[in-house]
Tab-separated table of C-alpha atoms in Angstrom:
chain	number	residue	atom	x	y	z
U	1	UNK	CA	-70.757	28.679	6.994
U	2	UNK	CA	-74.453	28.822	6.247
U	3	UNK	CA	-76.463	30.873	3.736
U	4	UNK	CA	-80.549	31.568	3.425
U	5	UNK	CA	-81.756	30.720	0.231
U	6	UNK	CA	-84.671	31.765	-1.799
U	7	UNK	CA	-85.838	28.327	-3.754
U	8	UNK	CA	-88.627	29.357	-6.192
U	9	UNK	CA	-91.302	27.606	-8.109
U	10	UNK	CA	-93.780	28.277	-10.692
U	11	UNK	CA	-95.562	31.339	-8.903
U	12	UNK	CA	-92.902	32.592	-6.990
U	13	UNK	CA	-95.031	34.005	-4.218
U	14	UNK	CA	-94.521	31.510	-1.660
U	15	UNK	CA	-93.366	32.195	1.854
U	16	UNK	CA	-89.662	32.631	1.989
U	17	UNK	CA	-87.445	29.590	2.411
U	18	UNK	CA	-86.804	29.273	6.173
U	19	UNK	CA	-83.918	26.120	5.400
U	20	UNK	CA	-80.380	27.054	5.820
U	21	UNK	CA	-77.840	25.005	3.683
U	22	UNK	CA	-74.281	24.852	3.551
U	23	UNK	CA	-71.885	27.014	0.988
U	24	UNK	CA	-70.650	24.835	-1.857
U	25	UNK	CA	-67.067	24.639	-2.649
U	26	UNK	CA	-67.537	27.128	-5.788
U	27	UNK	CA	-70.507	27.932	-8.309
U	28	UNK	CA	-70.550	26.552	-11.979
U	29	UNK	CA	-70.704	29.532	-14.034
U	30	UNK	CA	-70.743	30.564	-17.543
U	31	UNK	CA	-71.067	34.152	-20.075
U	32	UNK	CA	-73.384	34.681	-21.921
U	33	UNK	CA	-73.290	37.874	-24.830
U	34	UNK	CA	-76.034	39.708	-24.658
U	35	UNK	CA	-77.311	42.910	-25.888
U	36	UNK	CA	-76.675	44.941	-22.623
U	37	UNK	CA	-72.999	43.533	-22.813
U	38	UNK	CA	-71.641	40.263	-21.382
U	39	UNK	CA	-73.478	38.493	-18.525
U	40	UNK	CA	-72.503	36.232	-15.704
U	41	UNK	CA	-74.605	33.337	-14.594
U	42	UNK	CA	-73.892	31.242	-11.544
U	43	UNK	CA	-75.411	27.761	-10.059
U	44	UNK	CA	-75.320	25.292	-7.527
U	45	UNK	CA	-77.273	22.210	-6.833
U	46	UNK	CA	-80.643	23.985	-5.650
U	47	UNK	CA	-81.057	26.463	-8.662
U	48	UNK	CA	-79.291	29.576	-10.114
U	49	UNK	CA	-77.743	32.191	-7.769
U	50	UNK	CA	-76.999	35.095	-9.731
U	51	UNK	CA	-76.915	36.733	-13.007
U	52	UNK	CA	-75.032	40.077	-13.389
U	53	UNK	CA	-74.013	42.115	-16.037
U	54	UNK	CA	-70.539	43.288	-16.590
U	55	UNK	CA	-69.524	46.233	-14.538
U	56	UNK	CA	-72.499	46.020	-12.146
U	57	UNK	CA	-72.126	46.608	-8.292
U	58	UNK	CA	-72.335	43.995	-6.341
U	59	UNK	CA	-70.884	41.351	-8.419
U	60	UNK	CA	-71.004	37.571	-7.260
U	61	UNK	CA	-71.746	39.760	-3.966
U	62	UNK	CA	-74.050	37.119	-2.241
U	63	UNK	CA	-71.779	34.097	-2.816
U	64	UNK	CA	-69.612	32.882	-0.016
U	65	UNK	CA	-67.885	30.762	-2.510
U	66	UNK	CA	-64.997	31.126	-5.881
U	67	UNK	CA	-66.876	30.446	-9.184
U	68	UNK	CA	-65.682	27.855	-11.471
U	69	UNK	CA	-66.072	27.829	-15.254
U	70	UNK	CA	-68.477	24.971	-15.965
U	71	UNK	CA	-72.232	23.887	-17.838
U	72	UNK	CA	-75.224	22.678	-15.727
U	73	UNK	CA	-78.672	22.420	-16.028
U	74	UNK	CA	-79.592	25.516	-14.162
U	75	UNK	CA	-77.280	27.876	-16.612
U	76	UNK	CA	-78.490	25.611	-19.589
U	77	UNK	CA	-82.210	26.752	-18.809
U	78	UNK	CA	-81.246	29.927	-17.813
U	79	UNK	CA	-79.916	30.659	-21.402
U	80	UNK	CA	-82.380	29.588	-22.981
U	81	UNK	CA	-84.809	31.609	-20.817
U	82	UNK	CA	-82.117	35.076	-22.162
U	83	UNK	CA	-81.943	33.581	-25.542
U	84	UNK	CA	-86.460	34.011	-25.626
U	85	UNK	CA	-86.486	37.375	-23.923
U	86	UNK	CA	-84.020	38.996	-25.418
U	87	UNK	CA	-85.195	37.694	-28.779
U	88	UNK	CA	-88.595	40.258	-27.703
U	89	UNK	CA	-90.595	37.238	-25.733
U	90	UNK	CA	-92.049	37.088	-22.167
U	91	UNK	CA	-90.591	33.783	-21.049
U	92	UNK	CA	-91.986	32.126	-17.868
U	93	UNK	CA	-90.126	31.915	-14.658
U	94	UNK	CA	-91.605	28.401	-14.174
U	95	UNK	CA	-88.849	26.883	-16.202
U	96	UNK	CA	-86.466	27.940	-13.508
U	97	UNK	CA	-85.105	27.231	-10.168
U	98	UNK	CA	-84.166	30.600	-8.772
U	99	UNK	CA	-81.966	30.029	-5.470
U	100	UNK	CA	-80.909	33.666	-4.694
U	101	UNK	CA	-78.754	33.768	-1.136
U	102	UNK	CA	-80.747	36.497	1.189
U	103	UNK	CA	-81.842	37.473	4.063
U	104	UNK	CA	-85.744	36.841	4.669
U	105	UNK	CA	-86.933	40.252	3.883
U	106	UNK	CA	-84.334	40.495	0.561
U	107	UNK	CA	-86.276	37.219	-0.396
U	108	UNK	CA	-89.834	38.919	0.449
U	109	UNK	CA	-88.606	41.761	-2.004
U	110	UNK	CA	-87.317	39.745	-4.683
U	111	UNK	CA	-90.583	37.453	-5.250
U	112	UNK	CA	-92.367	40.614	-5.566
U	113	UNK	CA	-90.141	41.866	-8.183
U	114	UNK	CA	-90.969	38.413	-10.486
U	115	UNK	CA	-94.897	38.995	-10.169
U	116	UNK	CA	-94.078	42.570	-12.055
U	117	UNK	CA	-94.982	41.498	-15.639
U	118	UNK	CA	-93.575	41.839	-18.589
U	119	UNK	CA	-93.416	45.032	-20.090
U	120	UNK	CA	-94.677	47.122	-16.915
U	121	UNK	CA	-93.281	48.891	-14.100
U	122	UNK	CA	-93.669	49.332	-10.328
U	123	UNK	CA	-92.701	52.009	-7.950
U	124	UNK	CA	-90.342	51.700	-4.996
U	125	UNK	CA	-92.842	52.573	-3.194
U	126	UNK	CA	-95.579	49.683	-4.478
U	127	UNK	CA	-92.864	47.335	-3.681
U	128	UNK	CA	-92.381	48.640	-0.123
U	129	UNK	CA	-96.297	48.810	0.301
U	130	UNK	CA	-96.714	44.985	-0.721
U	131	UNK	CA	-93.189	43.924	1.073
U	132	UNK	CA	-95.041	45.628	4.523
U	133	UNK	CA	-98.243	43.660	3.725
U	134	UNK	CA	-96.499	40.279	3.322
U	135	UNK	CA	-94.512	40.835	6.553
U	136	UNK	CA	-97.223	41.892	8.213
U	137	UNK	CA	-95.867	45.342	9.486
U	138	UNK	CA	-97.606	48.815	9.136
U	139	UNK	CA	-94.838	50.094	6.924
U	140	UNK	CA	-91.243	49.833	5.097
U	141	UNK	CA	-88.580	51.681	5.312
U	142	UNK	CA	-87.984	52.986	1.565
U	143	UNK	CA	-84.277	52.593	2.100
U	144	UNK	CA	-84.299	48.805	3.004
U	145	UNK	CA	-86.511	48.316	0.020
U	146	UNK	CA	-84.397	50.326	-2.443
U	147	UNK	CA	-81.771	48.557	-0.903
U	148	UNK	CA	-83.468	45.161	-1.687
U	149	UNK	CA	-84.219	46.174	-4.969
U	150	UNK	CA	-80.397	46.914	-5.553
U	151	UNK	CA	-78.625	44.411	-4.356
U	152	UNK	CA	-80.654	41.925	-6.494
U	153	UNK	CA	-78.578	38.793	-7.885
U	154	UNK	CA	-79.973	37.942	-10.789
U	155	UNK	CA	-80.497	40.454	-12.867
U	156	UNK	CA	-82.761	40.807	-15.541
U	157	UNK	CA	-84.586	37.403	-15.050
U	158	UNK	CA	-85.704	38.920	-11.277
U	159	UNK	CA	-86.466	41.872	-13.081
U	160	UNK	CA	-85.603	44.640	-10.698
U	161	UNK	CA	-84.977	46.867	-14.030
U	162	UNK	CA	-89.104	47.169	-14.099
U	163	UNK	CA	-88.723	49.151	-10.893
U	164	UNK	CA	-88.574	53.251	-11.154
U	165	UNK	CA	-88.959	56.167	-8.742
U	166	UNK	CA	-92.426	57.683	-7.680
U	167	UNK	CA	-91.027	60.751	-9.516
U	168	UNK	CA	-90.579	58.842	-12.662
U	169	UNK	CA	-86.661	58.592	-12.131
U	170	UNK	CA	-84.795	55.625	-13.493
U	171	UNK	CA	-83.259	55.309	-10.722
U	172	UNK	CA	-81.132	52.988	-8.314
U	173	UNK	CA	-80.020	49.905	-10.927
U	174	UNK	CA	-76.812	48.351	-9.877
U	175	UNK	CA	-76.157	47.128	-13.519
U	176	UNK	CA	-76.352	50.877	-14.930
U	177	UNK	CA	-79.067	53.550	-15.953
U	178	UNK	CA	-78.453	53.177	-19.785
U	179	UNK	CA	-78.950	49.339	-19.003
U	180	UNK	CA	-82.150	49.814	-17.387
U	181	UNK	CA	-83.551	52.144	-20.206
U	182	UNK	CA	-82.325	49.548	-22.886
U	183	UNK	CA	-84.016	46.447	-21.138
U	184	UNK	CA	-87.335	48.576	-20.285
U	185	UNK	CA	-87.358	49.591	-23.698
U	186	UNK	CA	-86.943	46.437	-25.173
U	187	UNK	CA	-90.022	44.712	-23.179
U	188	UNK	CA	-91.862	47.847	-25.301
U	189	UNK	CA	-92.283	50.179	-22.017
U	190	UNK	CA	-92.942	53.894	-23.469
U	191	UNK	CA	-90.184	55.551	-21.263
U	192	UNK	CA	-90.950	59.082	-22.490
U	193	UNK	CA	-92.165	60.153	-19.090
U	194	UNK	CA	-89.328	58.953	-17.330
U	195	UNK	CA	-85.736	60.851	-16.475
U	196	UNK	CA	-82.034	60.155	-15.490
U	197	UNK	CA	-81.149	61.353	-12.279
U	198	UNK	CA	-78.121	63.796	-12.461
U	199	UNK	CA	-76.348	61.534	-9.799
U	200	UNK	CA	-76.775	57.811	-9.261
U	201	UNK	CA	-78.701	56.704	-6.662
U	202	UNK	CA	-77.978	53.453	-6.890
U	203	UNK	CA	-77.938	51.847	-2.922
């Protein structure tokens, strides 16, 4: 079995990975307690695959492999990237290798989502807008973005929680509305103009 990954590096706006590598036997993994409730890192050789918080859809949903309790250096600086931000800092995404397994267009959507700084928020449709530029297509379907967006694997560090509806709906997060509003107002977003949907729409 094979599996597209996304390998990052400092920017994060590179063209997405075109290599396809082979499934590892399982992913190291580890918890971590965090403020939002107990988290869920992965790894494997090329970087960390996914970060999820308890309860979220879609968990471990991108591996094609069992995870296995165990320490590397991908979870180690992964930690210490959570322990920074969720002491109130803006810690840098060049201090780590994020491997998420995608498609191509997933990948496009997901390196857009780390250029979103700290403390600030995007619309759907701002993602969809840049995704269409980078792929060089007139437009993008709203639903394949939101779907993007929502099937994100690592949570938090990708920060697909900075992403809201045109509408000002905090809307679509896998890992939970309350979640979203806790993390958004942590990174000191003024969320005042922004509602809960009655229903989730998360994709």
């Amino acid at each position: 079995m094979v599996a597209r990954t996304m390998t990052s590096d400092a920017s994060l706006s590179s063209a997405p990975a075109q290599a396809v590598r082979r499934a590892p036997a399982s992913y190291r993994s580890c918890s971590y307690a965090s403020p939002v409730g107990m988290l869920t890192l992965a790894a494997a050789d090329d970087g960390l695959k996914g970060l999820w918080i308890e309860g979220q859809k879609y968990f471990a949903g991108t591996l094609d492999a069992p995870l296995e309790e165990g320490m590397d250096a991908h979870l180690e600086r992964a930690c210490t990237w959570l322990d920074a931000y969720f002491a109130g800092n803006a810690p840098a995404l060049d201090a780590l290798t994020l491997a998420p397994i995608g498609s191509a267009f997933r990948q496009t959507v997901w390196r857009i989502l780390c250029e979103i700084p700290y403390g600030c928020v995007r619309t759907y449709g701002d993602v969809a807008k840049e995704a269409a530029a980078r792929l060089g297509k007139a437009r993008m379907s709203a639903q394949a973005t939101g779907g993007a967006v929502g099937h994100n694997p690592i949570s938090i560090i990708i920060p697909c929680h900075r992403v809201v509806g045109a509408d000002g709906s905090l809307t679509g997060y896998a890992g939970g509305i309350s979640k979203k509003l806790a993390l958004l107002q942590a990174e000191g977003v003024d969320v005042s103009a922004f509602h809960v949907p009655q229903r989730s729409t998360a994709p």
